[in-house]
mmCIF file of C-alpha atoms and ligand atoms in Angstrom:
data_model
loop_
_atom_site.group_PDB
_atom_site.id
_atom_site.type_symbol
_atom_site.label_atom_id
_atom_site.label_comp_id
_atom_site.label_asym_id
_atom_site.label_seq_id
_atom_site.Cartn_x
_atom_site.Cartn_y
_atom_site.Cartn_z
ATOM 1 C CA GLY A 234 78.306 104.322 86.860
ATOM 2 C CA THR A 235 80.878 104.335 84.113
ATOM 3 C CA THR A 236 83.737 105.818 86.133
ATOM 4 C CA LEU A 237 85.248 104.965 89.512
ATOM 5 C CA GLY A 238 84.138 108.214 91.134
ATOM 6 C CA ALA A 239 80.569 108.120 89.810
ATOM 7 C CA SER A 240 80.155 104.463 90.781
ATOM 8 C CA ALA A 241 81.486 105.045 94.291
ATOM 9 C CA ALA A 242 79.172 108.051 94.643
ATOM 10 C CA GLU A 243 76.127 105.853 94.002
ATOM 11 C CA SER A 244 76.632 104.416 97.486
ATOM 12 C CA GLY A 245 77.721 107.728 99.033
ATOM 13 C CA ARG A 246 81.414 106.839 98.873
ATOM 14 C CA TYR A 247 84.333 108.511 97.116
ATOM 15 C CA PHE A 248 87.070 107.092 94.908
ATOM 16 C CA GLY A 249 90.392 108.905 95.104
ATOM 17 C CA THR A 250 93.991 108.808 94.001
ATOM 18 C CA ALA A 251 97.311 110.161 95.149
ATOM 19 C CA VAL A 252 98.323 113.093 92.947
ATOM 20 C CA ALA A 253 101.753 114.602 92.293
ATOM 21 C CA ALA A 254 101.795 118.334 91.532
ATOM 22 C CA ASN A 255 104.522 117.967 88.905
ATOM 23 C CA LYS A 256 102.269 115.676 86.846
ATOM 24 C CA LEU A 257 99.434 118.196 86.515
ATOM 25 C CA SER A 258 100.961 119.264 83.181
ATOM 26 C CA ASP A 259 100.773 115.683 81.800
ATOM 27 C CA SER A 260 97.603 115.636 79.692
ATOM 28 C CA THR A 261 97.169 111.848 79.779
ATOM 29 C CA TYR A 262 97.485 111.885 83.575
ATOM 30 C CA VAL A 263 95.114 114.802 84.037
ATOM 31 C CA GLY A 264 92.639 113.310 81.574
ATOM 32 C CA ILE A 265 92.323 110.135 83.656
ATOM 33 C CA LEU A 266 92.345 112.084 86.929
ATOM 34 C CA ASN A 267 89.492 114.352 85.889
ATOM 35 C CA ARG A 268 87.460 111.544 84.347
ATOM 36 C CA GLU A 269 87.712 108.887 87.064
ATOM 37 C CA PHE A 270 88.362 110.380 90.503
ATOM 38 C CA ASN A 271 86.430 112.579 92.945
ATOM 39 C CA MET A 272 88.987 112.691 95.786
ATOM 40 C CA VAL A 273 92.699 113.498 95.720
ATOM 41 C CA THR A 274 95.521 113.035 98.218
ATOM 42 C CA PRO A 275 98.684 115.075 97.618
ATOM 43 C CA GLU A 276 101.338 112.330 97.382
ATOM 44 C CA ASN A 277 104.145 114.384 98.995
ATOM 45 C CA GLU A 278 103.188 118.062 98.818
ATOM 46 C CA MET A 279 101.515 118.403 102.242
ATOM 47 C CA LYS A 280 104.233 116.579 104.176
ATOM 48 C CA TRP A 281 106.310 118.419 106.767
ATOM 49 C CA ASP A 282 109.465 118.714 104.611
ATOM 50 C CA ALA A 283 107.389 120.238 101.796
ATOM 51 C CA THR A 284 105.236 122.641 103.825
ATOM 52 C CA GLU A 285 107.695 123.898 106.467
ATOM 53 C CA PRO A 286 111.206 123.566 105.008
ATOM 54 C CA SER A 287 112.544 126.043 107.606
ATOM 55 C CA GLN A 288 111.000 126.578 111.014
ATOM 56 C CA ASN A 289 107.943 128.833 110.792
ATOM 57 C CA GLN A 290 108.507 129.466 107.057
ATOM 58 C CA PHE A 291 105.611 127.773 105.344
ATOM 59 C CA ASN A 292 105.552 126.924 101.638
ATOM 60 C CA TYR A 293 102.210 125.822 100.240
ATOM 61 C CA THR A 294 102.995 126.354 96.546
ATOM 62 C CA ASN A 295 102.830 122.766 95.324
ATOM 63 C CA ALA A 296 100.111 121.654 97.727
ATOM 64 C CA ASP A 297 97.986 124.638 96.692
ATOM 65 C CA ARG A 298 98.345 123.643 93.018
ATOM 66 C CA ILE A 299 96.745 120.292 93.820
ATOM 67 C CA VAL A 300 94.055 121.883 95.987
ATOM 68 C CA SER A 301 93.205 124.386 93.240
ATOM 69 C CA HIS A 302 93.006 121.628 90.633
ATOM 70 C CA ALA A 303 90.750 119.571 92.885
ATOM 71 C CA GLN A 304 88.448 122.470 93.675
ATOM 72 C CA ALA A 305 88.205 123.528 90.030
ATOM 73 C CA ASN A 306 87.170 119.992 89.090
ATOM 74 C CA GLY A 307 84.758 119.205 91.909
ATOM 75 C CA MET A 308 87.058 116.797 93.736
ATOM 76 C CA ARG A 309 87.487 116.627 97.486
ATOM 77 C CA ILE A 310 90.832 116.474 99.275
ATOM 78 C CA ARG A 311 92.429 114.146 101.823
ATOM 79 C CA GLY A 312 95.189 116.000 103.643
ATOM 80 C CA HIS A 313 98.327 113.894 104.166
ATOM 81 C CA ALA A 314 100.058 114.008 106.652
ATOM 82 C CA LEU A 315 100.397 116.455 109.551
ATOM 83 C CA ALA A 316 102.612 114.517 112.008
ATOM 84 C CA TRP A 317 104.867 111.672 110.849
ATOM 85 C CA HIS A 318 108.344 110.381 111.679
ATOM 86 C CA SER A 319 109.286 110.322 107.978
ATOM 87 C CA GLN A 320 109.838 113.104 105.422
ATOM 88 C CA GLN A 321 110.626 115.600 108.167
ATOM 89 C CA PRO A 322 112.788 118.609 107.239
ATOM 90 C CA GLY A 323 116.317 118.607 108.657
ATOM 91 C CA TRP A 324 115.564 121.234 111.301
ATOM 92 C CA VAL A 325 112.882 118.975 112.796
ATOM 93 C CA GLN A 326 115.213 115.992 112.844
ATOM 94 C CA ASN A 327 117.565 118.092 114.955
ATOM 95 C CA LEU A 328 114.946 118.898 117.620
ATOM 96 C CA SER A 329 113.826 116.904 120.649
ATOM 97 C CA GLY A 330 111.815 117.263 123.834
ATOM 98 C CA THR A 331 109.638 120.312 124.422
ATOM 99 C CA ALA A 332 111.054 122.168 121.422
ATOM 100 C CA LEU A 333 110.049 119.326 119.098
ATOM 101 C CA ARG A 334 106.634 118.951 120.733
ATOM 102 C CA GLN A 335 105.938 122.677 120.317
ATOM 103 C CA ALA A 336 107.222 122.650 116.718
ATOM 104 C CA MET A 337 104.954 119.683 115.910
ATOM 105 C CA LEU A 338 101.890 121.366 117.440
ATOM 106 C CA ASN A 339 102.659 124.621 115.641
ATOM 107 C CA HIS A 340 103.012 122.715 112.367
ATOM 108 C CA VAL A 341 99.677 120.959 112.844
ATOM 109 C CA THR A 342 97.964 124.231 113.740
ATOM 110 C CA GLN A 343 99.468 126.277 110.896
ATOM 111 C CA VAL A 344 98.901 123.749 108.107
ATOM 112 C CA ALA A 345 95.399 122.772 109.243
ATOM 113 C CA THR A 346 94.539 126.484 109.541
ATOM 114 C CA HIS A 347 95.871 127.263 106.045
ATOM 115 C CA TYR A 348 93.586 124.563 104.599
ATOM 116 C CA LYS A 349 90.666 125.154 106.949
ATOM 117 C CA GLY A 350 87.364 124.343 105.253
ATOM 118 C CA LYS A 351 89.041 122.717 102.245
ATOM 119 C CA ILE A 352 89.930 119.264 103.597
ATOM 120 C CA HIS A 353 87.518 116.317 103.732
ATOM 121 C CA SER A 354 89.815 114.237 105.973
ATOM 122 C CA TRP A 355 93.247 114.818 107.475
ATOM 123 C CA ASP A 356 95.762 112.096 108.185
ATOM 124 C CA VAL A 357 96.673 113.806 111.449
ATOM 125 C CA VAL A 358 99.154 111.143 112.529
ATOM 126 C CA ASN A 359 100.750 108.622 110.181
ATOM 127 C CA GLU A 360 102.521 105.337 111.007
ATOM 128 C CA ALA A 361 103.012 105.766 114.775
ATOM 129 C CA PHE A 362 102.979 102.054 115.690
ATOM 130 C CA ALA A 363 105.759 99.491 115.428
ATOM 131 C CA ASP A 364 105.661 96.475 113.126
ATOM 132 C CA GLY A 365 105.768 92.992 114.590
ATOM 133 C CA GLY A 366 104.191 91.414 117.602
ATOM 134 C CA THR A 367 104.805 93.936 120.377
ATOM 135 C CA GLY A 368 101.898 96.287 119.815
ATOM 136 C CA ALA A 369 104.254 99.062 120.880
ATOM 137 C CA ARG A 370 104.542 102.556 119.561
ATOM 138 C CA ARG A 371 107.188 103.038 116.874
ATOM 139 C CA ASP A 372 110.335 104.555 118.333
ATOM 140 C CA SER A 373 110.687 108.025 116.759
ATOM 141 C CA ASN A 374 111.678 111.531 117.708
ATOM 142 C CA LEU A 375 107.975 112.387 118.085
ATOM 143 C CA GLN A 376 107.307 109.352 120.293
ATOM 144 C CA ARG A 377 110.233 110.345 122.506
ATOM 145 C CA THR A 378 108.435 113.622 123.301
ATOM 146 C CA GLY A 379 105.917 111.537 125.287
ATOM 147 C CA ASP A 380 103.172 108.989 124.720
ATOM 148 C CA ASP A 381 100.528 111.728 124.556
ATOM 149 C CA TRP A 382 101.954 113.262 121.351
ATOM 150 C CA ILE A 383 99.267 111.613 119.221
ATOM 151 C CA GLU A 384 96.319 112.955 121.187
ATOM 152 C CA ALA A 385 97.981 116.371 121.372
ATOM 153 C CA ALA A 386 98.228 116.404 117.566
ATOM 154 C CA PHE A 387 94.550 115.439 117.194
ATOM 155 C CA ARG A 388 93.411 118.138 119.627
ATOM 156 C CA ALA A 389 95.444 120.779 117.768
ATOM 157 C CA ALA A 390 94.019 119.665 114.415
ATOM 158 C CA ARG A 391 90.429 119.802 115.713
ATOM 159 C CA ALA A 392 90.952 123.289 117.111
ATOM 160 C CA ALA A 393 92.391 124.519 113.795
ATOM 161 C CA ASP A 394 89.819 122.958 111.428
ATOM 162 C CA PRO A 395 86.709 121.690 113.218
ATOM 163 C CA GLY A 396 85.105 120.698 109.895
ATOM 164 C CA ALA A 397 87.707 118.175 108.783
ATOM 165 C CA LYS A 398 87.466 114.516 109.678
ATOM 166 C CA LEU A 399 90.552 113.579 111.657
ATOM 167 C CA CYS A 400 92.144 110.224 110.829
ATOM 168 C CA TYR A 401 94.881 107.994 112.173
ATOM 169 C CA ASN A 402 96.600 106.267 109.186
ATOM 170 C CA ASP A 403 98.931 103.242 109.076
ATOM 171 C CA TYR A 404 100.112 100.159 107.143
ATOM 172 C CA ASN A 405 100.249 96.478 108.197
ATOM 173 C CA THR A 406 97.062 97.216 110.128
ATOM 174 C CA ASP A 407 94.835 95.885 107.345
ATOM 175 C CA GLY A 408 94.162 92.548 109.073
ATOM 176 C CA GLN A 409 93.791 91.647 112.729
ATOM 177 C CA ASN A 410 97.268 91.451 114.250
ATOM 178 C CA ALA A 411 99.263 92.875 117.158
ATOM 179 C CA LYS A 412 99.797 96.204 115.371
ATOM 180 C CA SER A 413 96.141 96.721 114.428
ATOM 181 C CA ASN A 414 95.087 95.574 117.913
ATOM 182 C CA ALA A 415 97.243 98.357 119.349
ATOM 183 C CA VAL A 416 95.691 100.970 117.047
ATOM 184 C CA TYR A 417 92.256 99.614 117.960
ATOM 185 C CA ALA A 418 93.019 100.018 121.674
ATOM 186 C CA MET A 419 94.205 103.593 121.064
ATOM 187 C CA VAL A 420 90.998 104.508 119.218
ATOM 188 C CA GLN A 421 88.911 102.896 121.962
ATOM 189 C CA ASP A 422 90.843 104.915 124.558
ATOM 190 C CA PHE A 423 90.460 108.158 122.550
ATOM 191 C CA LYS A 424 86.703 107.608 122.193
ATOM 192 C CA SER A 425 86.317 106.883 125.920
ATOM 193 C CA ARG A 426 88.247 110.025 126.920
ATOM 194 C CA GLY A 427 86.811 112.368 124.294
ATOM 195 C CA VAL A 428 90.005 112.799 122.299
ATOM 196 C CA PRO A 429 88.832 113.934 118.837
ATOM 197 C CA ILE A 430 89.207 111.168 116.240
ATOM 198 C CA ASP A 431 86.818 110.491 113.354
ATOM 199 C CA CYS A 432 88.433 107.893 111.147
ATOM 200 C CA VAL A 433 91.165 105.322 110.690
ATOM 201 C CA GLY A 434 92.949 104.975 107.356
ATOM 202 C CA PHE A 435 94.193 101.602 106.162
ATOM 203 C CA GLN A 436 97.009 102.147 103.666
ATOM 204 C CA SER A 437 96.572 98.732 102.039
ATOM 205 C CA HIS A 438 99.855 98.369 100.167
ATOM 206 C CA PHE A 439 99.703 94.726 99.113
ATOM 207 C CA ASN A 440 102.223 92.428 97.431
ATOM 208 C CA PRO A 441 103.123 88.715 97.568
ATOM 209 C CA ASN A 442 104.921 89.203 100.903
ATOM 210 C CA SER A 443 102.001 91.196 102.311
ATOM 211 C CA PRO A 444 98.829 89.886 100.610
ATOM 212 C CA VAL A 445 95.248 91.037 101.202
ATOM 213 C CA PRO A 446 94.470 89.543 104.648
ATOM 214 C CA SER A 447 91.659 86.979 104.854
ATOM 215 C CA ASP A 448 90.088 89.013 107.683
ATOM 216 C CA TYR A 449 90.373 92.370 105.894
ATOM 217 C CA GLN A 450 86.610 93.069 105.980
ATOM 218 C CA ALA A 451 86.264 91.873 109.585
ATOM 219 C CA ASN A 452 89.079 94.201 110.593
ATOM 220 C CA LEU A 453 87.469 97.215 108.873
ATOM 221 C CA GLN A 454 84.182 96.311 110.558
ATOM 222 C CA ARG A 455 85.585 96.066 114.089
ATOM 223 C CA PHE A 456 87.109 99.559 113.755
ATOM 224 C CA ALA A 457 83.850 100.922 112.322
ATOM 225 C CA ASN A 458 82.050 99.412 115.314
ATOM 226 C CA LEU A 459 84.043 101.787 117.546
ATOM 227 C CA GLY A 460 81.955 104.605 116.062
ATOM 228 C CA ILE A 461 84.446 105.960 113.549
ATOM 229 C CA ASP A 462 84.679 105.926 109.752
ATOM 230 C CA VAL A 463 87.217 103.745 108.020
ATOM 231 C CA GLN A 464 88.901 104.591 104.729
ATOM 232 C CA ILE A 465 91.216 102.711 102.384
ATOM 233 C CA THR A 466 93.851 105.349 101.898
ATOM 234 C CA GLU A 467 96.816 104.200 99.762
ATOM 235 C CA LEU A 468 95.686 101.097 97.910
ATOM 236 C CA ASP A 469 98.060 99.357 95.534
ATOM 237 C CA ILE A 470 98.341 95.623 94.835
ATOM 238 C CA GLU A 471 101.345 94.153 93.060
ATOM 239 C CA GLY A 472 100.493 91.704 90.275
ATOM 240 C CA SER A 473 98.820 91.566 86.886
ATOM 241 C CA GLY A 474 95.919 90.075 84.995
ATOM 242 C CA THR A 475 93.175 88.096 86.641
ATOM 243 C CA ALA A 476 94.969 87.520 89.948
ATOM 244 C CA GLN A 477 95.466 91.238 90.498
ATOM 245 C CA ALA A 478 91.924 91.979 89.347
ATOM 246 C CA ASP A 479 90.544 89.461 91.864
ATOM 247 C CA ASN A 480 92.548 91.017 94.701
ATOM 248 C CA TYR A 481 91.307 94.521 93.857
ATOM 249 C CA SER A 482 87.760 93.183 93.735
ATOM 250 C CA ARG A 483 88.118 91.650 97.204
ATOM 251 C CA VAL A 484 89.345 94.922 98.693
ATOM 252 C CA ILE A 485 86.589 96.999 97.079
ATOM 253 C CA LYS A 486 83.887 94.510 98.108
ATOM 254 C CA ALA A 487 85.167 94.559 101.700
ATOM 255 C CA CYS A 488 84.762 98.344 101.834
ATOM 256 C CA MET A 489 81.339 98.157 100.187
ATOM 257 C CA ALA A 490 80.200 95.648 102.824
ATOM 258 C CA VAL A 491 81.103 97.990 105.699
ATOM 259 C CA SER A 492 78.651 100.881 105.855
ATOM 260 C CA ARG A 493 81.182 103.156 107.606
ATOM 261 C CA CYS A 494 83.862 102.463 104.980
ATOM 262 C CA THR A 495 83.388 105.829 103.312
ATOM 263 C CA GLY A 496 85.929 105.774 100.505
ATOM 264 C CA ILE A 497 88.854 104.232 98.695
ATOM 265 C CA THR A 498 92.023 105.926 97.467
ATOM 266 C CA VAL A 499 94.586 104.273 95.176
ATOM 267 C CA TRP A 500 98.204 105.374 95.522
ATOM 268 C CA GLY A 501 98.693 106.690 91.981
ATOM 269 C CA ILE A 502 97.027 106.519 88.577
ATOM 270 C CA ARG A 503 99.240 104.608 86.083
ATOM 271 C CA ASP A 504 101.703 101.847 86.954
ATOM 272 C CA SER A 505 104.415 104.290 85.915
ATOM 273 C CA ASP A 506 103.197 106.770 88.556
ATOM 274 C CA SER A 507 103.623 104.278 91.411
ATOM 275 C CA TRP A 508 106.035 104.910 94.271
ATOM 276 C CA ARG A 509 107.110 101.276 93.822
ATOM 277 C CA SER A 510 110.308 101.365 91.781
ATOM 278 C CA SER A 511 109.287 98.247 89.892
ATOM 279 C CA GLY A 512 106.043 96.413 89.386
ATOM 280 C CA THR A 513 102.569 97.114 88.070
ATOM 281 C CA PRO A 514 100.393 97.692 91.164
ATOM 282 C CA LEU A 515 97.813 100.212 89.881
ATOM 283 C CA LEU A 516 94.631 100.351 87.771
ATOM 284 C CA PHE A 517 96.021 101.894 84.558
ATOM 285 C CA ASP A 518 99.042 100.801 82.542
ATOM 286 C CA ALA A 519 101.902 103.139 81.705
ATOM 287 C CA SER A 520 100.056 104.319 78.587
ATOM 288 C CA GLY A 521 96.931 105.111 80.585
ATOM 289 C CA ASN A 522 94.914 102.108 79.389
ATOM 290 C CA LYS A 523 92.470 100.445 81.797
ATOM 291 C CA LYS A 524 93.783 97.161 83.198
ATOM 292 C CA PRO A 525 91.693 94.126 84.206
ATOM 293 C CA ALA A 526 92.019 95.426 87.788
ATOM 294 C CA TYR A 527 90.237 98.618 86.697
ATOM 295 C CA THR A 528 87.293 96.650 85.363
ATOM 296 C CA SER A 529 87.029 94.414 88.437
ATOM 297 C CA THR A 530 87.212 97.501 90.670
ATOM 298 C CA LEU A 531 84.483 99.304 88.734
ATOM 299 C CA ASN A 532 82.298 96.181 88.811
ATOM 300 C CA ALA A 533 82.741 95.803 92.589
ATOM 301 C CA LEU A 534 81.631 99.393 93.350
HETATM 302 C C1 XIL B 119 105.475 107.850 99.431
HETATM 303 C C2 XIL B 119 105.393 108.587 98.113
HETATM 304 O O1 XIL B 119 104.519 107.883 97.251
HETATM 305 C C3 XIL B 119 106.774 108.695 97.497
HETATM 306 O O2 XIL B 119 106.734 109.546 96.349
HETATM 307 C C4 XIL B 119 107.773 109.270 98.497
HETATM 308 O O3 XIL B 119 109.069 109.234 97.948
HETATM 309 C C5 XIL B 119 107.737 108.475 99.803
HETATM 310 O O4 XIL B 119 106.417 108.451 100.306
HETATM 311 N N1 XIL B 119 103.047 105.520 103.266
HETATM 312 C C6 XIL B 119 102.615 106.828 103.220
HETATM 313 C C7 XIL B 119 102.908 107.658 102.023
HETATM 314 O O5 XIL B 119 101.895 107.262 104.127
HETATM 315 O O6 XIL B 119 103.116 109.012 102.355
HETATM 316 C C8 XIL B 119 104.091 107.143 101.264
HETATM 317 O O7 XIL B 119 104.205 107.901 100.061
HETATM 318 C C9 XIL B 119 103.953 105.665 100.983
HETATM 319 C C10 XIL B 119 103.871 104.875 102.266
#
């Protein structure tokens, strides 16, 4: 293929990007989006603060703009994210206990119902495990409602949209370490007890302090061996030139070598679209030109 999406499709995979609704009027941005990608993830527009700014008052305006654009251009959609400790509206931050649990479940049900039939995969729960060597859950208001909050969120999502793949998504789980071991144990437990889970997302934000792990492919494979899909969900790699191109190639080849690695999403289009305040972690430069990392990515697909 001559584009990322078409090349990924040759092996039954997708190639996606994070999209910001306020950039859909930028013709350079939209030109690259429509040419190269066949999956989109709303970068912020489906998060709790965006979709339920006041309790039980849902606002889908910006998320719907992205969904409409995707549907009009034959792209699929990763929903991101139903339950997360971050980017919560103020009213949620002020809740705890049963009231918070019920608000979370209502949020999952309402948003997944609004998008029923339109979402390829949902990040049902994002970033619920702690960094470091403990393998513990992250302390958060949601975690303090009880250890079973994650499975409760997955059951609510399945009930609302039985056709969407339901994913757990996190960072620093890209290699084998205490945090990914803990996620692995959770997935194993969910599978053994029939808690609905279909996929694990590996954010894959890489930089010199957090490089591509040497056991990246082995880690994807061990999760796939649990009988779930794996997806690379927020890929960006700080760097430039050949070194960056080689790192992108390694990540793409790892996914290609794992039959249940069903797709790759980069976290933005041009370097200037990146959430990173500085740096050049993406596949297109600020002018929209293809970087060496683009070419190595295309060649690895
Ligand atoms: C980031 C967005 O890119 C930024 O625009 C926003 O200010 C903060 O969130 N992990 C995730 C994503 O799951 O939702 C985050 O996105 C990046 C880290």
